[in-house]
mmCIF file of C-alpha atoms in Angstrom:
data_model
loop_
_atom_site.group_PDB
_atom_site.id
_atom_site.type_symbol
_atom_site.label_atom_id
_atom_site.label_comp_id
_atom_site.label_asym_id
_atom_site.label_seq_id
_atom_site.Cartn_x
_atom_site.Cartn_y
_atom_site.Cartn_z
ATOM 1 C CA MET V 1 -21.992 3.750 19.652
ATOM 2 C CA ILE V 2 -21.307 0.039 19.205
ATOM 3 C CA LEU V 3 -18.345 -0.612 17.786
ATOM 4 C CA SER V 4 -16.596 3.052 18.513
ATOM 5 C CA ASP V 5 -13.453 4.005 20.694
ATOM 6 C CA PRO V 6 -13.886 8.038 20.971
ATOM 7 C CA SER V 7 -11.042 8.248 22.437
ATOM 8 C CA ALA V 8 -8.877 6.551 19.844
ATOM 9 C CA GLU V 9 -11.009 8.928 17.405
ATOM 10 C CA ARG V 10 -9.891 11.750 19.005
ATOM 11 C CA ALA V 11 -6.284 10.945 19.463
ATOM 12 C CA THR V 12 -5.399 10.259 16.094
ATOM 13 C CA LEU V 13 -7.330 13.567 15.062
ATOM 14 C CA ALA V 14 -5.530 15.399 17.592
ATOM 15 C CA GLY V 15 -2.523 13.345 16.408
ATOM 16 C CA PHE V 16 -2.606 15.107 13.006
ATOM 17 C CA TYR V 17 -3.286 18.530 14.359
ATOM 18 C CA GLN V 18 -0.057 18.765 16.419
ATOM 19 C CA PHE V 19 2.017 16.347 15.002
ATOM 20 C CA GLY V 20 1.539 17.468 10.780
ATOM 21 C CA LYS V 21 1.404 15.478 7.906
ATOM 22 C CA ASP V 22 3.931 12.605 9.201
ATOM 23 C CA ALA V 23 1.044 11.141 11.557
ATOM 24 C CA PHE V 24 -1.722 11.746 8.666
ATOM 25 C CA ILE V 25 1.038 9.810 6.462
ATOM 26 C CA ASP V 26 1.571 7.236 9.207
ATOM 27 C CA THR V 27 -2.483 6.180 9.636
ATOM 28 C CA SER V 28 -3.530 7.023 5.701
ATOM 29 C CA LYS V 29 -3.843 3.633 4.681
ATOM 30 C CA LEU V 30 -6.352 2.386 7.673
ATOM 31 C CA LEU V 31 -8.263 5.411 8.008
ATOM 32 C CA SER V 32 -11.015 6.707 6.153
ATOM 33 C CA ILE V 33 -14.219 8.688 7.061
ATOM 34 C CA LYS V 34 -15.951 5.347 7.997
ATOM 35 C CA SER V 35 -13.274 5.163 10.641
ATOM 36 C CA TYR V 36 -14.888 7.944 12.653
ATOM 37 C CA THR V 37 -18.440 7.113 14.256
ATOM 38 C CA ILE V 38 -18.955 10.742 15.934
ATOM 39 C CA ASP V 39 -20.152 13.180 13.424
ATOM 40 C CA THR V 40 -18.057 16.256 14.015
ATOM 41 C CA ASN V 41 -15.072 13.981 13.776
ATOM 42 C CA LYS V 42 -15.541 12.825 10.030
ATOM 43 C CA ILE V 43 -15.781 16.697 9.504
ATOM 44 C CA LEU V 44 -12.405 17.049 10.994
ATOM 45 C CA PHE V 45 -10.794 14.013 9.204
ATOM 46 C CA GLU V 46 -12.386 15.664 6.006
ATOM 47 C CA ILE V 47 -10.311 18.348 6.947
ATOM 48 C CA PHE V 48 -7.186 16.989 7.946
ATOM 49 C CA ASN V 49 -7.962 14.975 4.845
ATOM 50 C CA HIS V 50 -7.682 18.171 2.321
ATOM 51 C CA ILE V 51 -5.319 19.897 4.326
ATOM 52 C CA PHE V 52 -2.557 16.844 3.743
ATOM 53 C CA THR V 53 -3.259 16.314 -0.018
ATOM 54 C CA LYS V 54 -1.799 19.607 -0.660
ATOM 55 C CA ASP V 55 1.585 20.748 0.164
ATOM 56 C CA VAL V 56 1.510 21.394 3.790
ATOM 57 C CA GLU V 57 3.529 20.082 7.029
ATOM 58 C CA LYS V 58 2.241 21.990 10.053
ATOM 59 C CA ILE V 59 -0.927 23.437 11.003
ATOM 60 C CA ASP V 60 -3.041 26.010 12.990
ATOM 61 C CA PHE V 61 -6.269 26.410 14.258
ATOM 62 C CA TYR V 62 -7.169 29.388 11.277
ATOM 63 C CA LEU V 63 -5.877 26.505 8.607
ATOM 64 C CA LEU V 64 -8.274 24.107 10.025
ATOM 65 C CA LEU V 65 -11.011 27.003 9.936
ATOM 66 C CA SER V 66 -10.339 28.690 6.352
ATOM 67 C CA THR V 67 -10.223 24.948 4.854
ATOM 68 C CA ALA V 68 -13.603 24.428 6.465
ATOM 69 C CA ASN V 69 -14.906 27.223 4.821
ATOM 70 C CA THR V 70 -13.258 25.861 1.404
ATOM 71 C CA LEU V 71 -15.193 22.841 2.308
ATOM 72 C CA LYS V 72 -18.267 24.476 3.032
ATOM 73 C CA LEU V 73 -18.215 23.382 6.886
ATOM 74 C CA THR V 74 -17.862 26.508 8.326
ATOM 75 C CA ASP V 75 -21.378 26.699 10.202
ATOM 76 C CA VAL V 76 -20.595 23.576 11.366
ATOM 77 C CA PHE V 77 -16.792 24.503 12.583
ATOM 78 C CA ASN V 78 -18.124 27.188 14.316
ATOM 79 C CA GLN V 79 -21.542 25.342 15.727
ATOM 80 C CA GLU V 80 -18.630 22.762 17.435
ATOM 81 C CA SER V 81 -15.896 25.049 17.609
ATOM 82 C CA GLU V 82 -15.128 24.050 21.224
ATOM 83 C CA TYR V 83 -15.650 20.623 20.376
ATOM 84 C CA ILE V 84 -13.056 20.638 17.812
ATOM 85 C CA ARG V 85 -10.751 22.921 19.958
ATOM 86 C CA ARG V 86 -10.716 20.254 22.705
ATOM 87 C CA VAL V 87 -9.968 17.219 20.368
ATOM 88 C CA ILE V 88 -6.619 19.245 19.175
ATOM 89 C CA GLU V 89 -5.634 19.974 22.434
ATOM 90 C CA PHE V 90 -6.162 16.187 23.323
ATOM 91 C CA PRO V 91 -2.735 14.888 24.761
ATOM 92 C CA VAL V 92 -1.321 12.063 22.173
ATOM 93 C CA GLU V 93 2.362 10.915 21.775
ATOM 94 C CA GLN V 94 2.786 10.779 18.523
ATOM 95 C CA THR V 95 4.124 7.632 19.123
ATOM 96 C CA ASN V 96 0.734 5.950 19.798
ATOM 97 C CA ILE V 97 -1.163 7.345 16.327
ATOM 98 C CA LEU V 98 -1.232 4.313 14.651
ATOM 99 C CA GLY V 99 -1.880 2.240 17.347
ATOM 100 C CA PHE V 100 -5.349 3.915 18.010
ATOM 101 C CA ALA V 101 -5.585 4.380 14.030
ATOM 102 C CA GLU V 102 -5.218 0.516 13.823
ATOM 103 C CA LYS V 103 -7.867 0.221 16.359
ATOM 104 C CA LEU V 104 -10.240 2.468 14.532
ATOM 105 C CA SER V 105 -9.910 0.355 11.433
ATOM 106 C CA LYS V 106 -10.369 -2.939 13.312
ATOM 107 C CA LEU V 107 -13.759 -1.640 14.338
ATOM 108 C CA GLN V 108 -14.741 0.057 10.992
ATOM 109 C CA ILE V 109 -13.901 -3.926 9.828
ATOM 110 C CA ALA V 110 -16.526 -5.019 12.743
ATOM 111 C CA ARG V 111 -19.089 -2.456 11.934
ATOM 112 C CA SER V 112 -19.170 -3.181 8.168
ATOM 113 C CA LEU V 113 -19.455 -7.332 8.454
ATOM 114 C CA LEU V 114 -22.205 -6.085 10.996
ATOM 115 C CA GLN V 115 -23.954 -4.729 8.072
ATOM 116 C CA VAL V 116 -24.293 -8.389 6.201
ATOM 117 C CA ILE V 117 -24.359 -10.959 8.648
ATOM 118 C CA ASP V 118 -27.454 -12.636 9.585
ATOM 119 C CA ASN V 119 -29.212 -12.111 13.431
ATOM 120 C CA ASP V 120 -27.547 -15.413 14.809
ATOM 121 C CA CYS V 121 -23.501 -13.694 15.049
ATOM 122 C CA LYS V 122 -24.221 -9.930 15.496
ATOM 123 C CA PRO V 123 -23.874 -10.806 19.027
ATOM 124 C CA ALA V 124 -20.244 -12.224 18.635
ATOM 125 C CA LEU V 125 -19.399 -9.511 16.745
ATOM 126 C CA LEU V 126 -21.046 -6.653 18.743
ATOM 127 C CA GLU V 127 -18.130 -7.730 21.373
ATOM 128 C CA THR V 128 -15.300 -6.867 19.541
ATOM 129 C CA SER V 129 -13.694 -3.932 21.398
ATOM 130 C CA GLY V 130 -10.461 -3.360 18.470
ATOM 131 C CA SER V 131 -8.021 -5.232 20.897
ATOM 132 C CA GLU V 132 -8.127 -8.273 18.259
ATOM 133 C CA SER V 133 -6.891 -9.266 15.557
ATOM 134 C CA ILE V 134 -7.557 -8.655 11.986
ATOM 135 C CA THR V 135 -7.524 -12.243 11.240
ATOM 136 C CA GLU V 136 -9.640 -13.010 14.439
ATOM 137 C CA ILE V 137 -12.655 -10.682 13.747
ATOM 138 C CA ILE V 138 -13.030 -11.862 10.590
ATOM 139 C CA LEU V 139 -11.747 -15.678 10.537
ATOM 140 C CA PHE V 140 -12.071 -16.529 14.122
ATOM 141 C CA LYS V 141 -14.892 -15.210 16.001
ATOM 142 C CA TYR V 142 -17.004 -14.920 13.251
ATOM 143 C CA PHE V 143 -16.381 -18.496 10.685
ATOM 144 C CA LEU V 144 -20.405 -18.795 10.652
ATOM 145 C CA VAL V 145 -20.389 -15.210 8.442
ATOM 146 C CA SER V 146 -18.376 -17.114 5.307
ATOM 147 C CA SER V 147 -20.581 -16.433 3.110
ATOM 148 C CA SER V 148 -21.498 -13.189 4.124
ATOM 149 C CA ILE V 149 -17.492 -11.926 4.845
ATOM 150 C CA SER V 150 -17.286 -12.784 0.604
ATOM 151 C CA SER V 151 -20.283 -10.370 -0.149
ATOM 152 C CA LEU V 152 -18.301 -7.595 1.153
ATOM 153 C CA PHE V 153 -15.648 -8.187 -1.828
ATOM 154 C CA VAL V 154 -17.416 -8.536 -4.663
ATOM 155 C CA ASP V 155 -18.257 -5.623 -6.599
#
């Protein structure tokens, strides 16, 4: 998918599973379900979000399964259980999780911009890697779309 990083998605989700609520809280202002581009990763984020809004510090696979049941996501969870196991076992260092979350947040901003800009500016936006600063993404690389950008912030 354009403007996505599946490895960064898996790393944040693995971090939530392996390091618990602290990892989730560290990234909570940066990430939402829209930060993820893979459907199963969106479901996993929804499950983690539900778990960590409760008073739970650490989780296990059965808590994931039980929460999926609560959220009526058991069928998808069961169909994707092998993928989910691979994601939560994905090796990640706790100190890297915030960087991955920042990258996903930047890519989400670029995807949002892509929806409102004109076709002349899209090629430049599609080159976004997530390593740019948010300022660079919005102001420097895409200064031609200032009227489109302002429409993002108007209700």
